[in-house]
XYZ file of C-alpha atoms in Angstrom:
357
model
C -101.834 -35.471 -82.650
C -104.427 -37.155 -84.976
C -104.961 -40.899 -84.032
C -106.063 -42.071 -87.642
C -102.458 -41.261 -89.328
C -100.755 -44.699 -88.396
C -103.330 -46.683 -89.845
C -103.193 -44.253 -92.950
C -99.504 -44.071 -93.276
C -99.329 -47.980 -92.907
C -101.831 -48.842 -95.624
C -101.486 -45.998 -98.214
C -99.287 -47.475 -101.119
C -97.401 -44.518 -101.565
C -95.385 -42.719 -99.128
C -97.762 -40.226 -96.965
C -97.252 -36.448 -97.390
C -95.564 -35.266 -94.224
C -98.068 -31.824 -94.296
C -101.399 -33.936 -94.307
C -100.023 -35.967 -91.073
C -101.861 -33.901 -88.170
C -99.861 -33.400 -85.226
C -96.516 -34.121 -86.075
C -93.962 -32.057 -84.254
C -91.675 -29.443 -86.551
C -88.562 -32.141 -85.942
C -90.712 -34.798 -86.728
C -91.898 -33.277 -89.995
C -88.479 -32.588 -91.021
C -87.272 -36.391 -90.373
C -90.369 -37.409 -92.185
C -89.231 -35.193 -95.322
C -86.228 -37.132 -95.316
C -87.251 -40.610 -94.460
C -90.903 -40.648 -96.237
C -90.231 -44.421 -97.123
C -90.085 -44.823 -93.304
C -93.548 -43.526 -92.384
C -95.361 -46.447 -93.284
C -92.979 -48.497 -90.777
C -93.825 -46.010 -88.141
C -97.370 -46.237 -88.160
C -97.360 -50.146 -88.611
C -95.113 -50.209 -85.576
C -97.333 -48.165 -83.638
C -100.608 -50.375 -84.851
C -98.844 -52.869 -83.364
C -98.150 -51.728 -79.974
C -101.610 -50.373 -79.693
C -102.918 -53.938 -80.565
C -100.469 -55.189 -78.053
C -101.134 -52.466 -75.111
C -104.850 -53.348 -75.852
C -104.413 -57.206 -75.387
C -102.225 -56.971 -71.795
C -104.539 -54.708 -70.664
C -107.731 -56.128 -71.989
C -109.026 -57.157 -68.363
C -108.320 -54.059 -66.607
C -110.312 -51.011 -66.048
C -107.862 -48.941 -68.126
C -107.690 -50.927 -71.187
C -105.361 -48.958 -73.156
C -108.066 -46.188 -74.164
C -108.127 -42.236 -74.117
C -110.818 -39.856 -75.295
C -110.458 -39.535 -79.000
C -110.047 -35.980 -78.939
C -106.590 -37.031 -76.875
C -105.021 -39.545 -79.298
C -101.855 -39.042 -80.906
C -99.587 -39.835 -84.163
C -98.369 -42.745 -82.223
C -101.233 -43.521 -80.126
C -103.365 -42.743 -77.200
C -101.726 -39.590 -75.386
C -102.165 -39.041 -71.426
C -102.742 -35.846 -69.728
C -100.991 -36.810 -66.629
C -97.468 -38.786 -66.102
C -99.227 -41.869 -64.403
C -97.680 -45.081 -64.852
C -100.422 -45.908 -67.446
C -98.732 -43.380 -69.850
C -95.273 -44.654 -68.978
C -96.467 -48.253 -70.629
C -97.645 -46.347 -73.357
C -94.738 -44.427 -74.600
C -92.148 -47.542 -73.810
C -94.701 -49.952 -76.041
C -94.902 -47.206 -78.685
C -91.245 -46.572 -79.145
C -90.447 -50.183 -78.880
C -93.180 -51.010 -81.707
C -91.402 -48.611 -84.092
C -87.804 -49.869 -83.295
C -89.100 -53.212 -83.655
C -90.737 -52.614 -87.265
C -88.086 -50.702 -88.538
C -85.653 -52.729 -87.789
C -87.789 -55.699 -89.146
C -88.187 -53.941 -92.560
C -84.648 -53.416 -92.870
C -84.070 -56.955 -93.101
C -86.886 -57.106 -95.661
C -85.240 -54.478 -97.986
C -88.285 -51.795 -97.695
C -86.631 -48.954 -96.800
C -83.506 -47.416 -98.542
C -81.442 -46.186 -96.159
C -80.445 -49.630 -94.356
C -80.208 -53.310 -94.982
C -79.501 -56.335 -92.913
C -77.981 -56.078 -89.589
C -74.362 -56.839 -90.619
C -70.958 -58.785 -89.306
C -69.428 -55.932 -88.644
C -71.627 -55.221 -85.334
C -70.167 -55.431 -82.184
C -72.615 -58.218 -80.570
C -71.621 -60.031 -83.546
C -68.064 -59.847 -82.489
C -68.565 -60.601 -79.081
C -70.415 -63.630 -79.888
C -67.499 -64.664 -82.233
C -64.976 -64.268 -79.641
C -66.981 -66.293 -77.041
C -67.247 -69.201 -79.585
C -63.789 -69.322 -80.268
C -63.520 -67.825 -83.572
C -65.561 -67.322 -87.051
C -63.937 -70.476 -88.474
C -64.196 -72.915 -85.854
C -68.170 -74.014 -85.721
C -70.356 -71.136 -86.816
C -70.491 -68.248 -89.301
C -72.588 -65.277 -89.552
C -74.920 -65.320 -92.583
C -78.473 -65.102 -93.750
C -80.069 -61.374 -93.023
C -80.658 -60.401 -89.655
C -82.954 -58.218 -87.986
C -81.337 -54.508 -88.155
C -81.835 -53.522 -84.420
C -79.304 -50.739 -84.326
C -80.752 -49.018 -87.126
C -84.209 -49.590 -85.807
C -82.955 -48.137 -82.368
C -81.249 -44.998 -83.749
C -84.492 -43.898 -85.813
C -86.946 -44.601 -83.381
C -84.996 -42.425 -81.105
C -84.531 -39.670 -83.419
C -88.093 -39.678 -84.623
C -90.022 -40.295 -81.487
C -87.853 -38.244 -78.973
C -86.945 -35.089 -80.864
C -90.856 -33.974 -79.868
C -89.495 -34.091 -76.190
C -86.620 -31.842 -76.930
C -88.000 -29.131 -78.957
C -88.233 -25.818 -77.758
C -91.784 -24.853 -76.344
C -92.801 -21.431 -75.199
C -94.325 -22.935 -72.013
C -91.316 -24.602 -70.652
C -92.999 -24.918 -67.131
C -91.654 -27.416 -64.208
C -94.775 -29.505 -65.265
C -93.626 -29.581 -68.933
C -89.856 -30.588 -68.093
C -90.970 -33.234 -65.906
C -93.156 -34.978 -68.273
C -90.703 -34.432 -71.092
C -87.741 -36.306 -69.234
C -90.163 -38.943 -68.134
C -91.372 -39.529 -71.571
C -87.788 -39.994 -72.817
C -86.992 -42.099 -70.150
C -89.654 -44.426 -70.695
C -89.177 -44.254 -74.613
C -85.720 -45.352 -73.972
C -86.642 -48.483 -71.784
C -88.999 -49.609 -74.610
C -86.170 -49.239 -76.905
C -83.661 -51.104 -74.596
C -86.058 -54.058 -73.902
C -86.328 -54.702 -77.736
C -82.505 -54.604 -77.888
C -81.597 -56.698 -74.984
C -83.908 -59.508 -76.272
C -82.591 -59.338 -79.780
C -80.591 -62.693 -79.996
C -78.888 -64.962 -82.489
C -80.897 -67.397 -84.615
C -78.943 -70.262 -86.098
C -79.355 -72.717 -88.770
C -77.130 -76.187 -88.561
C -75.680 -77.509 -91.841
C -73.701 -80.760 -92.453
C -74.169 -84.176 -93.652
C -77.333 -86.030 -92.019
C -77.859 -82.995 -89.485
C -74.447 -83.284 -87.792
C -74.297 -79.635 -87.817
C -70.680 -79.648 -88.552
C -71.220 -75.812 -89.092
C -73.651 -73.103 -87.923
C -74.710 -70.002 -89.621
C -76.236 -67.285 -87.276
C -78.367 -63.763 -87.675
C -79.776 -61.663 -85.386
C -83.561 -61.971 -84.391
C -85.844 -59.665 -82.860
C -88.109 -61.012 -80.207
C -91.890 -61.422 -80.847
C -94.139 -58.517 -79.887
C -95.797 -60.277 -77.291
C -92.509 -60.996 -75.276
C -92.054 -57.164 -75.260
C -95.473 -56.682 -73.989
C -95.147 -59.438 -71.339
C -91.844 -57.706 -70.460
C -93.365 -54.259 -70.061
C -96.462 -55.291 -68.330
C -94.261 -56.924 -65.486
C -92.265 -53.351 -65.571
C -95.476 -51.455 -65.502
C -96.547 -53.151 -62.233
C -93.211 -52.189 -60.694
C -92.958 -49.088 -62.010
C -91.052 -46.289 -59.913
C -92.674 -42.983 -59.011
C -90.003 -39.868 -59.717
C -90.040 -36.111 -58.949
C -88.143 -33.472 -60.699
C -85.607 -31.527 -58.408
C -84.822 -27.825 -58.387
C -81.879 -28.243 -60.667
C -84.510 -29.547 -63.051
C -83.110 -33.519 -62.906
C -84.957 -36.538 -62.544
C -84.898 -38.388 -58.941
C -86.317 -41.576 -57.868
C -88.920 -41.176 -55.226
C -87.147 -44.325 -53.357
C -83.345 -44.003 -54.283
C -81.141 -46.958 -54.077
C -79.073 -47.101 -50.592
C -75.503 -45.860 -50.877
C -72.923 -48.294 -49.945
C -69.659 -47.233 -47.912
C -66.733 -47.951 -50.109
C -64.686 -48.578 -47.695
C -66.456 -51.290 -45.983
C -68.613 -52.863 -49.095
C -67.765 -56.468 -50.056
C -67.124 -57.472 -53.354
C -70.279 -59.064 -53.320
C -72.424 -56.179 -52.228
C -70.719 -53.922 -54.891
C -72.086 -56.327 -57.520
C -75.321 -56.381 -56.074
C -75.643 -52.720 -56.130
C -74.105 -52.810 -59.635
C -77.148 -55.131 -61.047
C -79.398 -53.273 -59.074
C -78.326 -50.003 -61.021
C -78.475 -51.580 -64.234
C -82.072 -53.102 -63.641
C -82.786 -49.503 -62.762
C -82.311 -48.270 -66.429
C -85.154 -50.125 -67.938
C -87.371 -49.353 -65.193
C -90.751 -47.707 -66.254
C -90.954 -44.144 -64.222
C -94.156 -42.115 -63.343
C -94.909 -38.963 -61.822
C -98.560 -39.050 -61.039
C -100.619 -41.459 -59.282
C -103.214 -43.017 -61.644
C -106.716 -41.967 -61.588
C -109.537 -45.491 -60.634
C -110.607 -45.119 -64.444
C -113.899 -45.772 -63.356
C -115.988 -42.905 -64.683
C -115.468 -40.780 -68.039
C -113.568 -37.582 -66.872
C -112.128 -35.427 -69.160
C -109.763 -33.940 -66.617
C -108.076 -36.714 -66.010
C -108.469 -38.010 -69.949
C -110.377 -41.216 -68.859
C -113.223 -43.059 -70.710
C -114.153 -44.933 -68.020
C -115.829 -48.697 -68.048
C -119.462 -48.134 -68.606
C -120.402 -51.066 -71.174
C -117.470 -52.839 -70.793
C -118.069 -56.692 -71.112
C -117.025 -58.508 -67.512
C -117.062 -62.072 -65.886
C -119.577 -62.939 -63.328
C -116.490 -64.776 -61.662
C -115.480 -62.983 -58.910
C -112.180 -64.632 -58.779
C -111.600 -63.396 -62.480
C -109.297 -60.470 -63.335
C -112.067 -59.064 -65.346
C -114.824 -59.528 -62.535
C -118.074 -57.529 -63.066
C -116.974 -56.561 -58.930
C -113.604 -55.266 -60.139
C -114.130 -53.562 -63.371
C -117.623 -52.215 -62.734
C -116.641 -50.155 -59.777
C -119.374 -51.366 -57.745
C -122.227 -49.852 -59.935
C -123.371 -53.313 -60.664
C -123.838 -54.627 -64.340
C -126.556 -55.989 -66.942
C -126.818 -59.339 -68.643
C -128.159 -60.484 -71.985
C -128.195 -63.379 -74.135
C -126.104 -63.723 -77.352
C -126.519 -66.050 -80.062
C -123.584 -67.156 -82.625
C -123.793 -69.453 -85.496
C -120.763 -71.349 -86.324
C -119.947 -74.549 -88.324
C -119.170 -77.561 -86.340
C -118.997 -81.357 -86.311
C -117.050 -81.017 -89.882
C -116.304 -84.284 -91.591
C -114.396 -85.456 -95.097
C -116.604 -87.062 -97.443
C -115.081 -89.063 -99.895
C -114.449 -87.536 -102.636
C -113.677 -84.826 -102.242
C -115.026 -82.464 -99.962
C -116.080 -81.395 -96.094
C -119.476 -81.314 -94.991
C -120.319 -79.133 -91.642
C -123.429 -79.096 -89.275
C -124.680 -75.351 -88.531
C -124.315 -74.645 -84.585
C -125.999 -72.111 -82.656
C -124.472 -71.618 -79.287
C -125.846 -69.142 -76.733
C -123.825 -67.359 -74.134
C -124.852 -65.194 -71.267
C -123.000 -61.744 -71.754
C -122.586 -59.270 -68.816
C -121.914 -55.605 -69.042
C -121.139 -52.700 -66.488
C -123.754 -49.959 -65.818
């Protein structure tokens, strides 16, 4: 898929023509035709996700980049099912979920609106607080996480479910892996969508609170997925075509397990549902390798501090590095003068920059 269409879809004033969006699968084209006004949000959500991915991995050998010809309609597409691919699919799915839910609240999409008080999370919170009429009520206009979740699932996952003439075991494995990680991204957004409340009352006494649902910041989602990336679990596809973990959870003996042990086991199972999964061991990302789909680290800016996460020793893979002087000009020592303008000096800053050979 063409990497340029998210920017085009997000920037154009009119809904894009689906036939012009290169790389969409047949199912995605059908959804695009039905929901053309959603494509701006899909493109914008994908762009935000890619920016967040680049920020999270800015100091790593892999910095959320792939060769241009491998990039897809929602960002970098990986040839191998690595843990980097797992993060990419999860953050892109989360980004689309987030942006669709946000635009529903803003009234930019015809088929959805604010999150309503009929949603089950609202009812649960009302019950926890002793009833809607006691000290708080649902009001305002909340982010529509439920609609964002459903649309992201339908649009992104349809690609992984479509008939393929080359339905090999390898294709099936990647399809299962991609769908799992897509779902993890959506679940993280949904789990961390929380009520936000505003107090009302005389002199700020907060006699009544009005509450609405608010999506988490993209940075929070990125931080959570970064932690899950580091703890990602390797999987295999068994002879029945099902996904299984290399290190499955230990089974408990139902006849002897205590209640505490059963609760711990259930918590581990629940956590596993939001684990990122991968099939293939990652390459070292040191050099350009079209087979693995890596662009290497040549020319990357690094730190001369050996203890830094982006140290030249680590980032340059032992090839060494070069240094050069960069001079930047900026305004400084600004002062307000009566009346009424600001006067600044011009400062020249000289820094030494290190880049990988």
